[in-house]
Coordinates of C-alpha atoms and ligand atoms in Angstrom, one line a residue:
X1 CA -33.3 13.6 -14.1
X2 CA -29.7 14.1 -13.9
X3 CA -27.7 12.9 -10.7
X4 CA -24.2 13.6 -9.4
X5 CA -22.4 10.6 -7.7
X6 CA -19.5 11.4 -5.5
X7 CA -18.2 10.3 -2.4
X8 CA -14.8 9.4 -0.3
X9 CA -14.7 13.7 0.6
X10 CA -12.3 12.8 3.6
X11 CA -12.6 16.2 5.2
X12 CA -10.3 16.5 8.0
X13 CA -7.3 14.5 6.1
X14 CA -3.9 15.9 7.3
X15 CA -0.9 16.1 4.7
X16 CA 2.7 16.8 6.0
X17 CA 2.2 19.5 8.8
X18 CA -1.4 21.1 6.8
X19 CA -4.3 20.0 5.5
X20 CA -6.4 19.4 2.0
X21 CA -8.4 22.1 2.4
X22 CA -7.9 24.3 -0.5
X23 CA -8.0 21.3 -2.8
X24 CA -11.2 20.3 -1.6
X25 CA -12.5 23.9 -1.9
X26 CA -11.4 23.9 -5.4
X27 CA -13.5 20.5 -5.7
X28 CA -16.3 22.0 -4.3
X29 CA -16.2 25.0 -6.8
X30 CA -16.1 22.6 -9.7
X31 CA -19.3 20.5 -8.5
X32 CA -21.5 23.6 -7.9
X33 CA -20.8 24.3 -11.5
X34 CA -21.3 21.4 -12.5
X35 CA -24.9 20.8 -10.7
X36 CA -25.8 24.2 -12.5
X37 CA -24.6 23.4 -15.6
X38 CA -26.2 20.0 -16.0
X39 CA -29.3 21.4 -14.1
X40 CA -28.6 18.6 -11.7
X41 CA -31.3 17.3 -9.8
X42 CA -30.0 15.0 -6.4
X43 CA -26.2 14.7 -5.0
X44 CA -25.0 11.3 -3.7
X45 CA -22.1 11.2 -1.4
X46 CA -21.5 7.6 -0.9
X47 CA -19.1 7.9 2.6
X48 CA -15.8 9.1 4.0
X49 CA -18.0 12.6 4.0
X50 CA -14.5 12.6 6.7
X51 CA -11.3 11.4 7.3
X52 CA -12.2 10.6 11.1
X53 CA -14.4 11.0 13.9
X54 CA -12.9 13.2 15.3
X55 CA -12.2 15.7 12.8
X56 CA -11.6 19.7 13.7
X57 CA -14.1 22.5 13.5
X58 CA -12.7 23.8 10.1
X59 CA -13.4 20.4 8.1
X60 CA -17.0 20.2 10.0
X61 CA -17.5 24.1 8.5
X62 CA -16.5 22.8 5.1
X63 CA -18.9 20.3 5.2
X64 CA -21.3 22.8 6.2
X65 CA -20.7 25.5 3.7
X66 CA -20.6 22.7 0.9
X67 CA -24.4 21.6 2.7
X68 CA -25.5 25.5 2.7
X69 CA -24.9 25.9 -0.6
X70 CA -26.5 22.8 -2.5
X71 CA -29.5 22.4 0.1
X72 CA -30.1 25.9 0.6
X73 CA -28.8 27.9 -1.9
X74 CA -28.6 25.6 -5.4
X75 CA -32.0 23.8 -3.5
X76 CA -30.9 20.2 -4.9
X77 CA -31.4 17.4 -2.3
X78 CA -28.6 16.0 -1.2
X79 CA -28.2 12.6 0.3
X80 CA -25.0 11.4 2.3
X81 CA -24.0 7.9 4.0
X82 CA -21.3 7.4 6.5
X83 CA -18.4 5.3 5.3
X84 CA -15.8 4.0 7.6
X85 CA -14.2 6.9 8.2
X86 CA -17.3 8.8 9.5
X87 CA -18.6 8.1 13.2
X88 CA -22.0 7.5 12.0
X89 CA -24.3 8.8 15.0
X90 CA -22.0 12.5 14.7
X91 CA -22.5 12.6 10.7
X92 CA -26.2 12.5 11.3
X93 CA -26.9 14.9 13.8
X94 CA -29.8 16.7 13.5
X95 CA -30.9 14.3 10.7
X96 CA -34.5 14.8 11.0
X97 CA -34.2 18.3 10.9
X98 CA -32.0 18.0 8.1
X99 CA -34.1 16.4 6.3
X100 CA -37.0 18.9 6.1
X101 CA -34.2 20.9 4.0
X102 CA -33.3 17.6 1.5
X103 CA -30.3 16.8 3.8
X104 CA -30.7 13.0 4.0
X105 CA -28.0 11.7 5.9
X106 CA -27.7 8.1 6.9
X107 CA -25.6 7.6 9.8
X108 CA -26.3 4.0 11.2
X109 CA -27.9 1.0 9.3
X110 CA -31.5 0.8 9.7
X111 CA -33.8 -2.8 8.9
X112 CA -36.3 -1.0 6.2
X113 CA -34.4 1.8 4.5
X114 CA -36.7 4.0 3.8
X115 CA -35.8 5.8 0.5
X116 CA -35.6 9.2 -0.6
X117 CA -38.3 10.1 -3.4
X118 CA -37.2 12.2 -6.2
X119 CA -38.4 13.2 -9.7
X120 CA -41.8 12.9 -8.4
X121 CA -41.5 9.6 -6.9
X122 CA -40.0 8.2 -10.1
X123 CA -36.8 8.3 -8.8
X124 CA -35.7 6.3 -5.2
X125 CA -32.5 6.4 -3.6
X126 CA -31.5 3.8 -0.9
X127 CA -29.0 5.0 1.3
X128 CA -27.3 2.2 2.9
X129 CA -24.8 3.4 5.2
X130 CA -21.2 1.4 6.0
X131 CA -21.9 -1.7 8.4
X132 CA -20.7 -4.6 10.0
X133 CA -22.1 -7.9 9.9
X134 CA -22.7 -7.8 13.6
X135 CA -25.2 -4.9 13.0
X136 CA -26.9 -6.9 10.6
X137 CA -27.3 -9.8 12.7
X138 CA -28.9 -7.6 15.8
X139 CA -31.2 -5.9 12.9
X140 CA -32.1 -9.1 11.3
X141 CA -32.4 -11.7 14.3
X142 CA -34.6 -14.2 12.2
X143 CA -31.8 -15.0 10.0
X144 CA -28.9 -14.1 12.7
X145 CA -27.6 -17.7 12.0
X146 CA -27.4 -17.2 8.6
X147 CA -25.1 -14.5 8.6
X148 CA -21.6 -15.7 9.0
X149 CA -19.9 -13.2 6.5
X150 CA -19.7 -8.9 5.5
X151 CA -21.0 -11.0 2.1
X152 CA -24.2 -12.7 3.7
X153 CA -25.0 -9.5 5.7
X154 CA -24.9 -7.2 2.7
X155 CA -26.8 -9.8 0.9
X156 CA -29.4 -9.5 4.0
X157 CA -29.4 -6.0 3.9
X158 CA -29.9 -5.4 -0.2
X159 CA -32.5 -8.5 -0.2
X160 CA -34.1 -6.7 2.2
X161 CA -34.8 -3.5 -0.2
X162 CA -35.1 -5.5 -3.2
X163 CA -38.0 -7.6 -1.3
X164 CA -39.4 -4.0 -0.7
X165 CA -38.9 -1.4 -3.4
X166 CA -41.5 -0.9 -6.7
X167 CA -39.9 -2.1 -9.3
X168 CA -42.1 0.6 -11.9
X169 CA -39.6 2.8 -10.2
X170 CA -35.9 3.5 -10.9
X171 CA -34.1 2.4 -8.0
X172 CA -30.4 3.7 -6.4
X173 CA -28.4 2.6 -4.1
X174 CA -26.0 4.4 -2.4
X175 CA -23.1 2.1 -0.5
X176 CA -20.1 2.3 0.9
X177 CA -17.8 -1.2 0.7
X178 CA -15.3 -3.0 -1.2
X179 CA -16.7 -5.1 -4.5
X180 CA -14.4 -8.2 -5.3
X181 CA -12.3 -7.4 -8.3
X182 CA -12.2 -3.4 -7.6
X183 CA -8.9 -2.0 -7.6
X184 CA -7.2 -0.1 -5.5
X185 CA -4.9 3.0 -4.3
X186 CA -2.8 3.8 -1.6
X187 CA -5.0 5.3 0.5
X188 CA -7.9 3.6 0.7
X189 CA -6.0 2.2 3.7
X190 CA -8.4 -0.2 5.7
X191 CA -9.0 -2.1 2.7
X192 CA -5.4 -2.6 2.0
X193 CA -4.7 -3.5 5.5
X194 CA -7.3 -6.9 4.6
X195 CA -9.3 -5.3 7.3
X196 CA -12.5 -4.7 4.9
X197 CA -13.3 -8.8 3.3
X198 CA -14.5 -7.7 -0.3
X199 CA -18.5 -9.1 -1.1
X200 CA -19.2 -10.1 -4.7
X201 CA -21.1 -8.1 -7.1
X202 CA -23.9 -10.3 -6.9
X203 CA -25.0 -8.3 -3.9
X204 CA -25.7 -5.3 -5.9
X205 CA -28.3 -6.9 -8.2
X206 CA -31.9 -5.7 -10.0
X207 CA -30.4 -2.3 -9.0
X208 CA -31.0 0.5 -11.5
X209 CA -27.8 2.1 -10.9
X210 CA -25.6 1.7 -7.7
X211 CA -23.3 4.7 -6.2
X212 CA -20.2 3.2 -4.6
X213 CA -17.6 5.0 -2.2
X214 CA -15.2 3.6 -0.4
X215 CA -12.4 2.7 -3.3
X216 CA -10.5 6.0 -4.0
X217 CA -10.3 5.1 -7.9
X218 CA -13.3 5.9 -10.2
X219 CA -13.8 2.7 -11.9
X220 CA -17.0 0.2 -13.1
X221 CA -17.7 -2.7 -10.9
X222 CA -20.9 -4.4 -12.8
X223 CA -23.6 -3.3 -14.5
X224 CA -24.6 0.1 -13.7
X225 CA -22.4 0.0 -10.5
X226 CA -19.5 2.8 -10.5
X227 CA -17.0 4.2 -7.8
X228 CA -16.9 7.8 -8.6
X229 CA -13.4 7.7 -6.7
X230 CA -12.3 10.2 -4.1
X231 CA -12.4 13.8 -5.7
X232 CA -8.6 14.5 -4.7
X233 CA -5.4 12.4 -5.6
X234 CA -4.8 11.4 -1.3
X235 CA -1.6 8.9 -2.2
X236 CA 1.1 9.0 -4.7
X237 CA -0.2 5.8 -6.2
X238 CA -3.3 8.3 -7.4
X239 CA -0.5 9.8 -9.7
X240 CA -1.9 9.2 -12.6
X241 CA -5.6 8.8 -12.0
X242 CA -8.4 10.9 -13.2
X243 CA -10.7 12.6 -10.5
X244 CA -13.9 13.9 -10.5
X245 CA -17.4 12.6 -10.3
X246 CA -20.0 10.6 -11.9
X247 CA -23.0 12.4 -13.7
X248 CA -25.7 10.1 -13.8
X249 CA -28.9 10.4 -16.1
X250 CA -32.3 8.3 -15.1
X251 CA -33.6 8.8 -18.8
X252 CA -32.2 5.9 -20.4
X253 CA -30.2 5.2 -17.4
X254 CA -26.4 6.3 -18.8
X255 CA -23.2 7.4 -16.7
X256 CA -20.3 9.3 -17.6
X257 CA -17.7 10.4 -15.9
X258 CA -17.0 13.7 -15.7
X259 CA -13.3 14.7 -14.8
X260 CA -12.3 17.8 -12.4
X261 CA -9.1 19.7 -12.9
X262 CA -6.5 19.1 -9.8
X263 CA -5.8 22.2 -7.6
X264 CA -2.4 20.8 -6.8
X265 CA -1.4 17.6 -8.5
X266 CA 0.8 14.9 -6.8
X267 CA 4.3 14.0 -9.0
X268 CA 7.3 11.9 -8.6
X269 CA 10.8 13.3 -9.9
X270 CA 13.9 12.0 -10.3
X271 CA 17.4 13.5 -10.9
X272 CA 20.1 14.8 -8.9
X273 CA 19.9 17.5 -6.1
X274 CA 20.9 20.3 -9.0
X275 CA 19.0 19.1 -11.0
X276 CA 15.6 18.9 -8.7
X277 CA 16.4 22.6 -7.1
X278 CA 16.7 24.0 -11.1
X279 CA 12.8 22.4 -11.8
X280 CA 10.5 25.3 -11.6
X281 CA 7.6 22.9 -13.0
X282 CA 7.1 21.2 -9.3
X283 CA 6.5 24.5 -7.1
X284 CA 2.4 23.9 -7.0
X285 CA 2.1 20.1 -6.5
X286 CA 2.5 17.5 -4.0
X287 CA 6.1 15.8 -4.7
X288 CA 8.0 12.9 -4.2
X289 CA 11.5 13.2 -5.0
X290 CA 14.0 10.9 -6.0
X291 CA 17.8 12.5 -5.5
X292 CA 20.2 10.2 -7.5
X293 CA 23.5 12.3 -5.6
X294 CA 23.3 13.0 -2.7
X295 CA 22.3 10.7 0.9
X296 CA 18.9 12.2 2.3
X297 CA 19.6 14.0 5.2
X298 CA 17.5 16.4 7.0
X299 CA 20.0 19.6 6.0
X300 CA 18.9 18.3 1.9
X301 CA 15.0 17.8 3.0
X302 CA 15.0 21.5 4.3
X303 CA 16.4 23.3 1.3
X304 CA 14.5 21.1 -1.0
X305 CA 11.2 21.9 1.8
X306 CA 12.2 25.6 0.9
X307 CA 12.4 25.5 -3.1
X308 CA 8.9 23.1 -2.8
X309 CA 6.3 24.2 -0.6
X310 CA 4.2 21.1 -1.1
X311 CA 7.0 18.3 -0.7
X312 CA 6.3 15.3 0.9
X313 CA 8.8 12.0 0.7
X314 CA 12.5 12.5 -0.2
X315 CA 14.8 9.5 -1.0
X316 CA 18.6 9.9 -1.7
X317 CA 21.5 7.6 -2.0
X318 CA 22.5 5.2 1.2
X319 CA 25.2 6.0 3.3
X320 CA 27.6 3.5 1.8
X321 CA 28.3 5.0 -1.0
X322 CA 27.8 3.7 -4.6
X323 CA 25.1 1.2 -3.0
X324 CA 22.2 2.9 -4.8
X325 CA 18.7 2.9 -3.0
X326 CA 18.7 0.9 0.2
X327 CA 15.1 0.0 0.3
X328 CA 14.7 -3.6 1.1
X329 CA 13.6 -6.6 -1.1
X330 CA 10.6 -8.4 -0.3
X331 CA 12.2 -11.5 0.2
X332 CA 15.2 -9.7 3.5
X333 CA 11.9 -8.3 4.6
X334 CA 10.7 -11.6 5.3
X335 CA 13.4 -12.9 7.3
X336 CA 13.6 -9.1 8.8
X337 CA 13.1 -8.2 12.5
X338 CA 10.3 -5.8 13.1
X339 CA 13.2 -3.9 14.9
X340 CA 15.2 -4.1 12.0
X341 CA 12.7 -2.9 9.8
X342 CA 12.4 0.6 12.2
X343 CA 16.0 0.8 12.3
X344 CA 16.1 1.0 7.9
X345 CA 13.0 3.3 7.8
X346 CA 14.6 5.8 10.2
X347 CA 17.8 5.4 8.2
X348 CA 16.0 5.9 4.7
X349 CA 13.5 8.1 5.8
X350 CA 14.4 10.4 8.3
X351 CA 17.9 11.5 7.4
X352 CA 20.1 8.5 9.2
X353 CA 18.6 8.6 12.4
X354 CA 19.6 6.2 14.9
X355 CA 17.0 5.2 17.4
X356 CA 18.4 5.8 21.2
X357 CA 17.6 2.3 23.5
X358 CA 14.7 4.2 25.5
X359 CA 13.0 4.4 22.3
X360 CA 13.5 0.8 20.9
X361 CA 12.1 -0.1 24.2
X362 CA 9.3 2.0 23.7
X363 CA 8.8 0.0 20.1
X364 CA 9.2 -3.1 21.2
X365 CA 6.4 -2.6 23.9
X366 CA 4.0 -1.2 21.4
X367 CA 4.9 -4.2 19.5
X368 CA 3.8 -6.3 21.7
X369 CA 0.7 -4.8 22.5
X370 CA -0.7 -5.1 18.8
X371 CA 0.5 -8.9 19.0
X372 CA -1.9 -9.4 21.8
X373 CA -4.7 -7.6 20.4
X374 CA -4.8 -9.7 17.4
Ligands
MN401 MN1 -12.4 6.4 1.7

């Protein structure tokens, strides 16, 4: 049977003053064509269904509509994990009624997985929401000592099914963490913050196939273990990546990737200010612009704003002329004050702005609250 492998949705995600909606719409369109094209048989969505907990009504309807229509109308089973992102116990709501309509959504880690039988039990899928290790530890007190690191608990948790599953079967595993050697984008933010330790591929053996989310960037990680990526570019640093999804086939077990056209692309240009305003290639995509003329100042960010509906960072020159960028090197941000480094953002970034005392106060408090909460 064929299987579609997708994940890292992030419903909810805010961009300048809007949203992604429309772009994910336009994913959504693309994947029911794809499911009836292929004659797809089971969707994975391995996490970050959204961007938050505490997303609004209209990204909980598009979730919704995108459930309606494979569950109910298309009649595919469709099985969903919380990532990071998600607040597991709200994703699942309602999961047992869900599930009598092949909505399987795994919300928080459970000690014996139970997994979803497809193809006429030929087929199982393990889906193995995000965790800590502290989860594992309450779920697996027997070894508690034993589990010092996120590598020994997933090793816990994927022994656990592998001591379990029939091996006459073909057996999937839907996760949602970061392999060692994966690499990475922009925004998959709590991983580049060294907040989520990465746990070696070793984890993920005797697996048939593995669906990964949580790395933005569709990429291999082992054998038969895939991101499928995030189906919208979310930072600049997605430029030039391809999105879309991967279409996985349990005859033979094989995997391709199957790319999805961009509702709005994400581009950087460079030039001067004339030169920018006279582009009429940029109108329809997220931009970055580089102005080589002129210092950024709000009164520049609003006509470009007007010409480009969709712009989202604007450089210019510094305010000392001839100086060129004044972005800092790596080695003045080391010796830098966390004040000065406001002080240059405001001034690159938000059209020279100088912050008043109230508000460096307010900064330096803030400051020092994340000091003590390390
Ligand atoms: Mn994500």
């Amino acid at each position: 049977m064929k299987i579609v492998h997708t994940s890292d949705w992030h419903f909810g995600m805010r961009v300048g003053t809007g949203n992604y909606e429309d772009c994910q719409r336009f994913f959504l369109q693309q994947l029911y064509e794809l499911i009836q094209k292929e004659n797809v048989g089971a969707v994975l969505c391995a996490g970050d269904v959204y961007d938050s907990g505490n997303v609004g009504a209209d990204a909980i309807a598009l979730f919704d509509s995108a459930a309606q229509k494979i569950c109910g109308e298309l009649k595919v089973p469709f099985i969903v994990i919380a990532g990071n992102h998600d607040q597991a116990e709200r994703l699942a709501a309602h999961k047992e009624l869900l599930s009598c309509v092949d909505l399987h959504i795994a919300g928080r880690l459970e000690r014996d997985i139970k997994p979803v039988l497809l193809d006429g039990g030929r087929v199982a899928v393990y889906p193995v929401p995000h965790f800590n290790k502290y989860e594992v530890s309450e779920l697996f007190p027997e070894t508690k000592d034993d589990i010092r690191t996120l590598q020994d608990a997933h090793m816990a948790v994927f022994d656990r099914i592998r001591e379990t599953m029939d091996r006459s079967r073909c057996n999937i595993v839907v996760s949602h963490a970061y392999i060692v050697g994966a690499s990475l984008s922009e925004s998959d933010r709590a991983v580049m913050k060294g907040l989520a330790p990465a746990v070696s591929k070793e984890v993920l053996r005797d697996f048939d196939y593995v669906a990964l989310g949580h790395i933005h960037k569709p990429q291999e990680v082992g054998r038969n273990a895939r991101y499928s990526g995030s189906p919208v570019k979310y930072s600049f640093s997605e430029e030039n990546q391809e999105k879309g999804v991967m279409l996985v086939d349990t005859e033979g077990m094989s995997c391709t990737f199957v790319p999805f056209k961009q509702l709005r692309d994400r581009k950087t240009a460079e030039g001067t200010f004339d030169e920018l305003m006279a582009r009429s290639d940029l109108k329809d995509d997220y931009l970055r612009l580089k102005v080589t003329d002129r210092v950024a100042g709000s009164d520049m960010q609003a006509e470009l704003g007007k010409r480009f509906p969709y712009l989202l960072e604007v450089t210019g020159i510094s305010a000392d002329e001839g100086e060129g960028e004044s972005t800092l090197t790596a080695e003045e941000l080391k010796s830098a004050s966390d004040e000065d480094i406001l002080k240059r953002f405001l001034a690159e970034k938000c059209g020279n702005y100088i912050p008043t005392e109230e508000q460096l106060e307010m900064f330096r408090e803030a400051m020092a609250m994340t000091e003590e909460s390390k």
